[in-house]
XYZ file of C-alpha atoms in Angstrom:
774
model
C -6.959 -42.042 27.925
C -8.339 -38.779 26.511
C -7.037 -36.743 29.472
C -3.663 -38.481 29.219
C -3.499 -37.618 25.518
C -4.243 -33.968 26.312
C -1.726 -33.666 29.167
C 1.212 -35.598 27.713
C 4.951 -35.101 28.116
C 5.259 -32.042 25.929
C 3.271 -28.877 26.511
C 1.256 -28.256 23.372
C -0.811 -25.298 22.313
C -3.990 -27.150 23.373
C -2.699 -27.519 26.947
C -1.763 -23.868 27.089
C -5.176 -22.858 25.799
C -6.890 -24.881 28.565
C -4.685 -23.436 31.306
C -5.061 -19.918 29.975
C -8.842 -20.320 29.815
C -8.973 -21.488 33.437
C -6.715 -18.656 34.606
C -8.653 -16.027 32.691
C -11.923 -17.344 34.077
C -10.720 -17.592 37.714
C -8.713 -14.381 38.223
C -11.507 -11.941 37.267
C -13.717 -13.478 39.983
C -11.149 -12.670 42.694
C -10.626 -9.149 41.344
C -14.362 -8.494 41.185
C -14.885 -9.873 44.727
C -12.207 -7.586 46.236
C -12.954 -4.325 44.393
C -16.453 -4.712 42.954
C -17.665 -1.334 44.136
C -14.631 0.618 42.867
C -14.662 -1.311 39.633
C -18.378 -0.732 39.072
C -18.067 2.967 39.909
C -15.145 3.374 37.518
C -16.937 1.367 34.848
C -20.063 3.447 35.308
C -18.102 6.676 34.996
C -16.366 5.425 31.854
C -19.622 4.295 30.323
C -21.308 7.554 31.264
C -18.376 9.479 29.839
C -18.524 7.523 26.581
C -22.288 7.936 26.422
C -22.021 11.627 27.073
C -19.191 12.003 24.594
C -21.523 10.452 22.025
C -24.339 12.670 23.287
C -22.124 15.727 23.023
C -21.059 14.619 19.541
C -24.702 14.352 18.509
C -25.472 17.748 20.064
C -22.412 19.285 18.406
C -23.296 17.649 15.085
C -26.866 18.998 15.286
C -25.711 22.537 16.046
C -22.870 22.370 13.490
C -25.271 21.080 10.832
C -27.676 23.965 11.450
C -24.839 26.492 11.434
C -23.337 24.924 8.298
C -26.744 25.082 6.593
C -27.062 28.771 7.468
C -23.494 29.427 6.311
C -23.984 27.629 2.982
C -27.304 29.360 2.367
C -25.783 32.769 3.178
C -22.803 32.192 0.870
C -25.159 30.995 -1.876
C -27.187 34.193 -1.368
C -24.030 36.308 -1.752
C -23.272 34.736 -5.131
C -26.387 36.417 -6.498
C -25.489 39.210 -8.991
C -27.210 41.720 -6.650
C -24.297 41.332 -4.186
C -21.517 41.403 -6.760
C -18.952 44.193 -6.673
C -20.364 46.109 -9.614
C -23.968 45.742 -8.447
C -23.088 46.883 -4.911
C -21.179 49.914 -6.137
C -23.942 50.862 -8.563
C -26.729 50.237 -6.003
C -25.039 52.272 -3.285
C -24.029 55.244 -5.421
C -26.664 55.471 -8.157
C -29.963 53.901 -7.137
C -29.834 53.506 -3.370
C -33.590 53.346 -2.631
C -34.377 50.766 -5.280
C -31.302 48.787 -4.321
C -32.293 48.772 -0.623
C -35.798 47.571 -1.469
C -34.385 44.681 -3.440
C -32.059 43.799 -0.559
C -34.943 43.912 1.945
C -36.981 41.554 -0.243
C -34.068 39.115 -0.402
C -33.618 39.345 3.370
C -37.290 38.704 4.070
C -37.392 35.649 1.804
C -34.140 34.338 3.239
C -35.243 34.823 6.869
C -38.611 33.150 6.256
C -36.775 30.062 4.944
C -34.527 29.857 8.017
C -36.554 30.023 11.243
C -33.406 30.077 13.406
C -32.327 33.479 12.068
C -33.394 36.406 14.280
C -32.026 39.130 12.073
C -30.071 39.575 8.833
C -28.338 42.868 8.152
C -26.164 44.456 5.497
C -23.639 47.053 6.681
C -22.066 49.419 4.130
C -18.867 50.973 5.461
C -19.256 54.594 6.561
C -22.689 54.726 4.932
C -25.588 52.839 6.506
C -26.827 49.557 7.998
C -29.917 47.819 6.620
C -31.561 45.319 9.041
C -34.486 42.969 8.426
C -35.698 43.563 12.002
C -34.695 47.148 12.792
C -34.853 48.831 9.399
C -32.390 51.357 7.945
C -29.802 53.138 10.106
C -27.513 55.838 8.805
C -23.945 56.272 10.020
C -24.467 58.144 13.288
C -27.097 55.878 14.940
C -25.077 52.709 14.359
C -23.776 52.003 17.867
C -21.086 49.406 16.922
C -19.846 51.092 13.745
C -16.179 51.031 14.877
C -16.354 47.301 15.637
C -17.947 46.634 12.262
C -15.205 48.553 10.473
C -12.603 46.599 12.442
C -14.164 43.265 11.386
C -13.822 44.315 7.735
C -10.023 44.310 8.150
C -9.941 40.636 9.273
C -8.166 38.341 6.759
C -11.046 35.818 6.719
C -13.807 36.349 4.150
C -16.440 34.836 6.450
C -16.537 33.556 10.054
C -18.735 32.767 13.049
C -18.377 35.133 16.015
C -19.762 34.630 19.524
C -21.033 38.191 19.624
C -23.897 40.437 18.524
C -23.211 43.866 17.067
C -25.328 46.526 18.759
C -27.266 48.542 16.226
C -28.690 50.912 18.832
C -27.336 52.124 22.169
C -29.985 50.221 24.135
C -29.617 47.009 22.116
C -28.500 44.450 24.771
C -29.038 41.294 22.748
C -26.530 38.452 22.797
C -25.903 35.399 20.705
C -23.906 34.265 17.670
C -23.384 36.117 14.388
C -22.231 34.841 10.991
C -20.151 37.551 9.282
C -19.332 37.737 5.541
C -17.418 40.397 3.685
C -19.189 42.096 0.767
C -18.527 41.281 -1.949
C -16.957 37.840 -1.493
C -13.358 37.365 -2.598
C -12.814 41.146 -2.818
C -9.501 42.611 -1.679
C -11.243 45.837 -0.618
C -14.727 44.964 0.689
C -17.389 47.641 0.789
C -19.400 46.174 3.642
C -20.494 43.194 5.705
C -23.371 40.702 5.789
C -24.451 39.952 9.404
C -26.687 36.960 10.243
C -27.804 36.787 13.908
C -28.808 33.329 15.177
C -31.612 32.598 17.654
C -30.084 31.406 20.955
C -32.957 28.926 21.178
C -31.024 26.805 18.667
C -28.409 26.087 21.348
C -30.719 26.013 24.386
C -33.037 23.336 22.944
C -30.106 21.114 21.949
C -28.486 21.391 25.381
C -31.715 20.735 27.323
C -32.254 17.495 25.418
C -28.849 16.296 26.657
C -29.493 16.924 30.391
C -30.145 13.590 32.179
C -29.028 13.884 35.834
C -30.210 16.321 38.537
C -27.652 19.081 38.962
C -26.129 18.367 35.533
C -24.835 21.395 33.611
C -23.943 21.566 29.912
C -22.252 24.639 28.439
C -20.705 25.756 25.167
C -17.526 27.873 25.346
C -15.822 29.548 22.380
C -12.087 29.619 21.642
C -11.555 32.751 23.768
C -13.192 31.089 26.810
C -16.391 33.097 26.493
C -19.629 31.199 27.180
C -21.840 30.839 24.113
C -24.755 29.351 26.070
C -25.424 27.115 29.089
C -28.205 24.863 30.380
C -28.056 26.640 33.767
C -27.697 30.198 34.988
C -24.358 29.479 36.718
C -21.251 30.424 34.759
C -18.487 27.882 34.183
C -15.541 28.560 36.592
C -12.451 30.034 34.929
C -10.215 27.520 36.788
C -12.105 24.665 35.133
C -11.618 26.227 31.709
C -7.861 26.493 32.365
C -7.679 22.816 33.409
C -9.586 21.796 30.280
C -7.081 23.694 28.138
C -4.166 21.916 29.864
C -5.793 18.455 29.833
C -5.129 16.041 26.991
C -8.159 16.464 24.764
C -8.070 12.812 23.688
C -9.136 11.744 27.226
C -12.361 13.816 27.007
C -12.842 13.811 30.812
C -11.542 14.988 34.177
C -12.749 15.272 37.815
C -13.438 18.702 39.277
C -14.752 20.057 42.613
C -17.151 22.963 42.289
C -19.181 24.518 45.109
C -18.106 21.685 47.475
C -19.425 19.062 45.066
C -17.441 16.612 42.901
C -18.246 16.537 39.202
C -17.304 14.259 36.307
C -16.453 16.685 33.489
C -16.733 15.517 29.876
C -15.427 17.734 27.080
C -15.656 17.727 23.302
C -14.336 20.201 20.747
C -16.351 20.892 17.581
C -14.296 20.455 14.425
C -16.457 23.016 12.650
C -16.635 25.971 15.061
C -13.813 25.076 17.452
C -16.196 25.548 20.408
C -15.832 23.342 23.483
C -18.873 21.441 24.746
C -18.504 20.931 28.525
C -20.749 18.496 30.469
C -20.633 18.494 34.316
C -22.340 15.526 36.060
C -22.438 15.223 39.895
C -20.389 12.182 40.949
C -22.766 11.348 43.833
C -25.585 10.899 41.310
C -23.458 8.333 39.471
C -22.323 6.440 42.600
C -25.869 6.023 43.835
C -26.320 3.141 41.442
C -22.780 1.738 41.483
C -23.253 -0.491 44.594
C -26.177 -2.367 43.098
C -24.385 -2.662 39.800
C -21.324 -4.134 41.577
C -23.407 -6.865 43.276
C -25.195 -7.750 40.079
C -21.895 -7.870 38.209
C -20.333 -10.208 40.788
C -23.312 -12.601 40.667
C -23.319 -12.648 36.892
C -19.575 -13.275 36.741
C -19.815 -16.120 39.258
C -22.505 -17.831 37.188
C -20.521 -17.308 34.002
C -17.393 -18.735 35.661
C -19.194 -21.864 36.733
C -20.487 -22.390 33.209
C -17.018 -21.685 31.842
C -15.457 -24.339 34.080
C -17.894 -26.917 32.738
C -17.394 -26.130 29.093
C -13.679 -25.226 29.153
C -12.440 -28.614 27.928
C -15.155 -29.088 25.318
C -14.948 -25.509 24.055
C -11.150 -25.406 23.902
C -10.911 -28.684 21.983
C -13.628 -27.518 19.595
C -11.765 -24.249 18.950
C -8.448 -26.064 18.594
C -9.749 -28.678 16.133
C -9.174 -26.563 12.952
C -5.663 -25.674 14.151
C -4.894 -29.363 14.771
C -6.101 -30.321 11.294
C -4.088 -27.491 9.725
C -0.917 -28.502 11.566
C -1.342 -32.119 10.414
C -1.459 -31.011 6.763
C 1.431 -28.535 7.153
C 3.723 -31.076 8.833
C 2.788 -33.680 6.256
C 3.955 -31.347 3.458
C 7.101 -30.167 5.302
C 10.182 -32.326 4.900
C 12.352 -32.863 7.968
C 9.724 -31.871 10.580
C 9.623 -33.910 13.756
C 6.488 -35.965 14.333
C 6.006 -34.760 17.918
C 6.969 -31.110 17.252
C 4.457 -28.715 18.816
C 2.834 -25.734 17.141
C 5.138 -23.174 18.767
C 8.208 -24.963 17.429
C 6.756 -25.013 13.955
C 6.009 -21.280 14.147
C 9.594 -20.722 15.301
C 10.911 -22.565 12.253
C 8.681 -20.462 10.005
C 9.915 -17.291 11.691
C 13.527 -18.305 11.110
C 12.740 -18.898 7.448
C 11.166 -15.440 7.190
C 14.155 -13.920 8.946
C 16.473 -15.532 6.414
C 14.343 -14.172 3.573
C 14.467 -10.701 5.169
C 18.240 -10.904 5.292
C 18.305 -11.776 1.604
C 16.115 -8.760 0.801
C 18.434 -6.536 2.831
C 21.378 -7.898 0.851
C 19.576 -7.020 -2.373
C 18.955 -3.514 -1.058
C 22.636 -3.116 -0.173
C 23.501 -4.134 -3.759
C 21.147 -1.446 -5.114
C 22.458 1.267 -2.766
C 25.522 2.156 -4.936
C 23.237 2.825 -7.922
C 20.995 5.065 -5.787
C 24.039 6.857 -4.354
C 25.458 7.386 -7.843
C 22.213 8.957 -9.096
C 21.995 11.286 -6.074
C 25.632 12.395 -6.312
C 25.267 13.085 -10.053
C 22.235 15.316 -9.438
C 24.001 17.051 -6.567
C 27.205 17.788 -8.513
C 25.231 19.242 -11.405
C 23.658 21.815 -9.050
C 20.140 20.423 -8.649
C 20.411 20.853 -4.841
C 22.153 24.237 -5.039
C 19.422 26.075 -3.141
C 19.038 23.529 -0.321
C 19.913 24.673 3.196
C 23.082 23.136 4.746
C 20.979 21.140 7.211
C 18.834 19.742 4.367
C 21.934 18.746 2.401
C 23.345 17.086 5.505
C 20.150 15.061 5.962
C 20.270 13.947 2.319
C 23.913 12.850 2.647
C 23.061 10.898 5.792
C 20.064 9.242 4.077
C 22.227 7.998 1.203
C 25.051 6.795 3.447
C 27.476 9.635 2.672
C 29.531 11.627 5.212
C 28.464 15.122 6.235
C 31.940 16.148 7.455
C 35.064 15.085 5.577
C 37.674 16.264 3.092
C 36.149 16.007 -0.416
C 37.782 15.952 -3.846
C 36.364 15.510 -7.362
C 38.070 14.522 -10.584
C 36.714 13.714 -14.057
C 38.286 11.280 -16.516
C 37.723 11.024 -20.271
C 39.468 9.661 -23.320
C 40.116 11.050 -26.784
C 39.809 9.101 -30.008
C 43.039 7.504 -31.068
C 44.524 7.223 -34.529
C 42.588 4.560 -36.517
C 44.158 1.136 -36.114
C 46.297 2.038 -33.112
C 43.804 1.922 -30.242
C 42.489 -1.133 -28.448
C 38.883 0.022 -29.076
C 37.120 1.636 -32.018
C 34.666 4.599 -32.024
C 31.765 2.144 -32.073
C 32.867 0.812 -28.672
C 32.151 4.018 -26.677
C 29.735 2.397 -24.253
C 32.102 -0.519 -23.710
C 35.025 1.853 -23.077
C 33.060 3.887 -20.505
C 31.889 0.674 -18.816
C 35.478 -0.597 -18.570
C 36.766 2.756 -17.274
C 34.094 2.896 -14.569
C 34.859 -0.636 -13.350
C 38.623 -0.043 -13.280
C 38.247 3.224 -11.301
C 35.853 1.557 -8.846
C 38.341 -1.263 -8.252
C 41.160 1.251 -7.691
C 39.017 3.202 -5.169
C 38.232 0.007 -3.268
C 41.911 -0.907 -3.254
C 42.691 2.390 -1.466
C 39.910 2.173 1.161
C 42.418 2.718 3.955
C 43.206 6.182 2.578
C 39.823 7.339 1.266
C 36.415 6.223 0.010
C 34.629 7.234 -3.162
C 31.798 6.913 -5.669
C 32.182 6.595 -9.431
C 29.540 8.222 -11.691
C 28.883 7.818 -15.425
C 28.109 11.365 -16.672
C 26.518 10.066 -19.937
C 28.859 12.175 -22.093
C 31.863 9.814 -22.408
C 33.174 11.066 -19.054
C 33.513 9.495 -15.603
C 33.308 11.622 -12.440
C 34.709 10.421 -9.090
C 33.834 11.849 -5.664
C 36.455 11.044 -3.006
C 36.413 11.688 0.755
C 38.605 10.757 3.710
C 37.687 8.887 6.893
C 38.324 11.517 9.549
C 36.138 14.412 10.679
C 37.320 17.962 10.130
C 39.389 19.627 12.873
C 39.491 23.360 12.135
C 42.869 23.801 13.847
C 44.494 21.070 11.761
C 42.478 21.779 8.590
C 45.271 23.427 6.569
C 47.824 20.709 7.281
C 45.314 17.933 6.596
C 44.204 19.572 3.336
C 47.750 19.958 2.011
C 48.599 16.345 2.832
C 45.379 15.035 1.371
C 45.837 17.034 -1.866
C 49.084 15.164 -2.448
C 47.401 11.786 -1.835
C 44.476 12.595 -4.144
C 46.632 13.877 -6.974
C 48.846 10.807 -6.714
C 45.803 8.559 -6.894
C 44.457 10.432 -9.941
C 47.851 10.112 -11.670
C 47.845 6.367 -10.950
C 44.259 6.001 -12.198
C 44.951 7.888 -15.439
C 48.068 5.802 -16.076
C 46.267 2.480 -15.491
C 43.387 3.479 -17.806
C 45.721 4.673 -20.549
C 47.794 1.460 -20.438
C 44.740 -0.809 -20.447
C 42.645 1.013 -23.067
C 45.582 2.081 -25.227
C 43.837 5.422 -25.630
C 44.826 8.962 -24.661
C 43.249 9.493 -21.213
C 43.024 12.901 -19.501
C 41.848 13.785 -15.980
C 40.524 17.128 -14.698
C 40.902 17.717 -10.939
C 39.048 20.246 -8.760
C 40.160 21.787 -5.486
C 39.759 20.104 -2.092
C 36.872 21.228 0.139
C 35.254 20.200 3.424
C 31.880 21.890 2.721
C 29.326 19.737 0.910
C 27.545 22.831 -0.438
C 30.771 23.706 -2.365
C 30.837 20.388 -4.250
C 28.977 21.728 -7.365
C 31.592 24.492 -7.646
C 34.437 21.980 -7.274
C 32.754 19.813 -9.920
C 32.669 22.725 -12.380
C 36.341 23.370 -11.635
C 37.095 19.782 -12.631
C 34.967 20.174 -15.787
C 36.813 23.365 -16.729
C 40.151 21.701 -16.067
C 39.203 18.728 -18.259
C 37.996 20.922 -21.136
C 41.219 22.926 -20.996
C 43.027 19.858 -22.420
C 42.139 21.254 -25.848
C 44.448 24.141 -24.977
C 47.113 22.784 -22.647
C 47.182 19.276 -24.105
C 45.767 15.937 -23.010
C 47.147 12.720 -21.520
C 47.834 14.341 -18.133
C 46.179 15.347 -14.869
C 45.055 18.979 -15.072
C 44.412 20.611 -11.706
C 43.442 24.174 -10.692
C 47.148 25.048 -10.267
C 47.601 24.840 -14.072
C 49.029 28.083 -15.486
C 46.337 28.384 -18.147
C 43.540 28.009 -15.593
C 45.186 30.645 -13.385
C 45.319 33.082 -16.305
C 41.616 32.536 -17.061
C 40.486 32.744 -13.408
C 39.026 36.217 -13.984
C 36.705 34.764 -16.637
C 33.492 33.330 -15.139
C 31.753 30.765 -17.270
C 28.087 31.868 -17.862
C 26.378 28.914 -16.191
C 23.032 30.805 -16.093
C 23.015 31.257 -19.881
C 23.966 27.603 -20.314
C 21.033 26.452 -18.131
C 18.592 28.691 -20.027
C 20.009 27.422 -23.317
C 19.573 23.787 -22.191
C 15.968 24.434 -21.058
C 15.142 26.103 -24.416
C 16.404 23.012 -26.252
C 14.246 20.746 -24.105
C 11.212 22.959 -24.821
C 11.915 22.866 -28.564
C 12.059 26.698 -28.771
C 14.250 27.490 -31.787
C 14.133 31.283 -31.427
C 14.945 31.210 -27.722
C 17.746 28.660 -28.240
C 19.266 30.829 -30.980
C 18.939 33.912 -28.764
C 20.690 32.128 -25.890
C 23.488 31.038 -28.257
C 23.940 34.651 -29.424
C 23.982 35.939 -25.828
C 26.466 33.222 -24.884
C 28.706 34.202 -27.802
C 28.484 37.930 -27.025
C 29.226 37.332 -23.331
C 32.266 35.117 -23.979
C 33.777 37.498 -26.563
C 33.199 40.530 -24.327
C 34.553 38.793 -21.213
C 37.804 37.516 -22.695
C 39.872 37.911 -25.831
C 41.909 34.766 -25.234
C 41.121 32.364 -28.083
C 41.892 29.333 -25.954
C 39.404 30.417 -23.249
C 36.704 30.984 -25.887
C 37.422 27.558 -27.349
C 37.189 25.933 -23.915
C 33.860 27.701 -23.186
C 32.345 26.429 -26.425
C 33.666 22.969 -25.632
C 31.752 22.979 -22.341
C 28.617 24.261 -24.139
C 29.008 21.419 -26.643
C 29.175 18.907 -23.775
C 25.940 20.334 -22.342
C 24.284 20.075 -25.766
C 25.344 16.435 -26.201
C 24.114 15.582 -22.693
C 20.741 17.163 -23.559
C 20.573 15.005 -26.707
C 21.221 11.911 -24.593
C 18.435 12.866 -22.166
C 15.989 13.512 -25.033
C 16.775 10.109 -26.581
C 18.495 11.352 -29.773
C 20.904 8.846 -31.352
C 24.245 10.675 -31.833
C 25.690 8.091 -34.226
C 22.760 8.478 -36.616
C 23.122 12.281 -36.452
C 26.923 12.565 -36.895
C 27.510 9.262 -38.749
C 30.667 8.449 -36.787
C 32.153 11.967 -36.941
C 33.629 13.527 -33.797
C 31.894 16.884 -33.034
C 34.737 17.995 -30.739
C 37.134 17.934 -33.703
C 35.382 20.916 -35.270
C 36.062 23.105 -32.240
C 39.799 22.626 -32.685
C 39.804 24.069 -36.214
C 37.076 26.747 -36.371
C 38.167 29.934 -38.175
C 35.773 32.578 -36.814
C 32.879 33.014 -34.394
C 30.224 33.318 -37.124
C 31.156 29.940 -38.615
C 31.164 28.370 -35.159
C 27.718 29.762 -34.266
C 26.299 28.689 -37.653
C 27.666 25.192 -37.068
C 26.010 25.042 -33.626
C 22.725 26.241 -35.131
C 22.689 23.942 -38.167
C 24.261 20.777 -36.760
C 23.018 20.823 -33.162
C 20.187 23.215 -32.293
C 18.017 22.739 -35.395
C 18.022 18.873 -35.277
C 17.240 18.912 -31.560
C 14.366 21.402 -31.967
C 12.990 19.415 -34.921
C 13.059 16.219 -32.855
C 11.251 17.909 -29.931
C 8.662 19.483 -32.259
C 7.859 16.178 -33.897
C 7.476 14.580 -30.494
C 5.301 17.291 -28.942
C 3.201 18.486 -31.910
C 0.555 15.765 -31.522
C 0.437 16.262 -27.759
C -0.069 20.024 -28.067
C -2.700 19.622 -30.773
C -4.588 17.201 -28.516
C -4.482 19.713 -25.641
C -5.921 22.514 -27.809
C -8.686 20.175 -29.018
C -9.624 19.518 -25.374
C -9.573 23.244 -24.541
C -11.797 24.192 -27.486
C -14.228 21.379 -26.607
C -14.308 22.676 -23.026
C -15.111 26.201 -24.264
C -17.849 24.892 -26.584
C -19.522 23.135 -23.640
C -19.033 25.832 -20.974
C -19.227 29.139 -22.887
C -22.130 30.231 -20.646
C -19.856 30.120 -17.557
C -17.158 32.533 -16.418
C -14.245 30.950 -18.339
C -10.734 32.305 -17.794
C -7.452 31.463 -19.461
C -5.811 30.782 -16.070
C -8.577 28.300 -15.210
C -8.160 26.360 -18.466
C -4.360 26.335 -18.188
C -4.547 24.954 -14.649
C -7.176 22.351 -15.609
C -5.056 20.962 -18.466
C -1.698 21.080 -16.651
C 0.148 23.805 -18.589
C 1.139 27.402 -17.914
C -0.968 30.378 -18.983
C 1.750 31.658 -21.325
C 2.195 28.245 -22.940
C -1.556 27.899 -23.494
C -1.668 31.350 -25.134
C 1.135 30.406 -27.537
C -0.424 27.027 -28.408
C -3.860 28.600 -28.979
C -2.525 31.172 -31.415
C -0.452 28.495 -33.153
C -3.287 26.016 -33.743
C -6.396 28.266 -33.800
C -4.790 31.425 -35.250
C -6.751 33.484 -32.726
C -6.313 34.519 -29.108
C -8.006 32.647 -26.279
C -10.327 35.503 -25.289
C -11.301 36.228 -28.909
C -12.196 32.572 -29.406
C -14.445 32.554 -26.309
C -16.127 35.753 -27.552
C -16.578 34.223 -31.012
C -18.287 31.110 -29.592
C -20.586 33.205 -27.421
C -21.570 35.575 -30.263
C -22.358 32.650 -32.607
C -24.562 31.069 -29.948
C -26.293 34.412 -29.306
C -26.959 34.879 -33.042
C -28.588 31.450 -33.180
C -30.824 32.250 -30.185
C -31.770 35.626 -31.710
C -32.750 33.982 -35.018
C -34.553 30.910 -33.694
C -36.228 32.087 -30.446
C -38.148 35.014 -28.932
C -36.078 35.019 -25.714
C -35.455 38.580 -24.447
C -32.016 40.009 -25.049
C -31.316 40.214 -21.298
C -31.950 36.474 -20.909
C -29.827 35.671 -23.959
C -27.035 37.736 -22.390
C -27.026 35.467 -19.312
C -27.311 32.276 -21.392
C -24.134 33.085 -23.336
C -22.083 34.075 -20.275
C -22.518 37.856 -19.974
C -23.674 39.001 -16.542
C -24.475 42.556 -17.683
C -26.727 43.130 -20.685
C -25.054 46.399 -21.687
C -21.690 44.680 -21.872
C -23.239 41.963 -24.098
C -24.805 44.536 -26.428
C -21.484 46.396 -26.731
C -19.493 43.227 -27.547
C -22.199 42.003 -29.985
C -22.243 45.279 -31.920
C -18.430 45.388 -32.027
C -18.237 41.906 -33.613
C -21.414 41.878 -35.760
C -21.877 45.567 -36.571
C -25.484 45.561 -35.304
C -27.106 45.541 -31.900
C -28.887 42.301 -30.911
C -32.267 43.958 -31.486
C -31.273 45.169 -34.962
C -29.898 41.736 -35.820
C -33.188 40.076 -34.779
C -35.244 42.594 -36.774
C -33.194 42.041 -39.906
C -33.546 38.297 -39.500
C -37.337 38.633 -39.421
């Protein structure tokens, strides 16, 4: 009955598990019986390769660790004041003998602490070489002086080189050298530090990795030059070329050398970039593969017999939790069939997940217009002006926009109507813009056969629309297509303006830019539409104003100062009153000098006013509370002279914006300065720089300087000096520490510099100050 229950009408997961277990247990036996020797040989090679990869990794790690230790110790040695730029220059030029003795003492101590170092030398360009093993050599006896001078021109401050610089003509030593420029981080080094490593470091590590007779392990640098080898035979150049061509992730290849097959294992050190190459004779590996194959076959046969006995019991025991889980899941699921197998249930679950995925994709498609609108708004305002054409094309493709098409842009706005006559009041601005955007979107969708488009709320009571056609650009037919499409676009804009005006019962005006097929020209077309819209103050509203308008043609020679406008906007965001006023004055001077047409000047100031209002929106300033229902554009239509207009901008716009920004940022800036002063109080004994502090606290160096003078009424450097002098005075009064030690404790590397600064600020030398205190 139990067997019948297991093998019923329907194939369940339990039945499949039993059949799969039998198949998996039976097929390997046949495979092993047919190709046991080949399988065991391949397995042995793979295992040996993995073992030797691990062995090479351990060898590489050991050597890299020793080299890293020597490198770190050498760099730590070079941070000593003795090897600083000033100390080197003074030691070489003024007190050479005493300086050399000090260097020799450092070298002796350093070499005694690192047994792997054979020699440590300091080379001074075109002067001398001081070696811990060979002594002092002047310019002429230095055999490799030209090579040393060439190394000083390398861009790296320090590096490992598989070479030894010959100090004397008969010096035939070889090995590895660690090279550092002196002093560190200097643009014009005066010399080099050379640390020669004992080749025994590599030989001992390689010998410990040799296991098989005839096995060879070698280390090769990036240029293919052998660093060291466990045998006297050199690695063949053909093998090195194959290793370079081989995929390094495989770590192995087969190679015939001297009529003998080798299994070659390779590993590249991440620290030095050297290749570790291990050659093992294949015949040494195959000697044991036959016995391994027999043993493997016997073991597998025994395991298979045991598996056949316990297949049913083991499979049912493994399946028991799944069976219990399925019982509970089907019990809680409505509409599931009683005899439904596990695969069917999983299929149902997958279909449910697929349906949920489709719903998520629908949600994403609903969000795509909002994402497209944000991108197009940023693009039209010039935020992608410096992107390459290919980058712009990729962005358009990412947001589902065409890369090649005829494009047009128009902007729609409304003007306040006479009180009591309009459908909406001034308090309904957001509602009006919302209604306009929806109406335009519906009209664009209704004309999908002609063109497509995106509607954007510009946050300044204006709606921008980007339109494009369906067809790709054909350069031969471009002129004809453009002329025809201009007519279609202008007709659509006329229809849109008319529908909005009739529905809102408000005076609606549209500004239209030229047609283009280059996406990089869209910001320029957008500004044309903006200029056309602002010109309604001159040519009159309630119409579609395009670039063919007579007034716009007359003012074509006048270029609106977009650079000054951007600088002016950035100054407002920074809360810089002086800079904002200066930008306003430069804007005024430029406009007056560029044109004497009053209408053009009025239109320029209208565009600057729109930029100012947009900045207020972005900063979160409530316009209604600032203007109390008044219309700021009305003032531009009745200003009498430029001075009154500039004063109005300064008093009614710039000053409130700057005050708002100052109130918002004052606490933040004060908190930053408190952190900087606390940092100086804790770290005055270190080499503190203004650039370091500015970077640490996320502001620019210039901004930090301004904030420091504003809140501390003192410059950054003077404050650091003040803290150090106060600490030095306390140490001079309360302790008997020598002046030289006090100099180091308060952050001055050179005692004479400390004494000079102390006397300049206190009026006495440190010694005189201590004597007076006693």
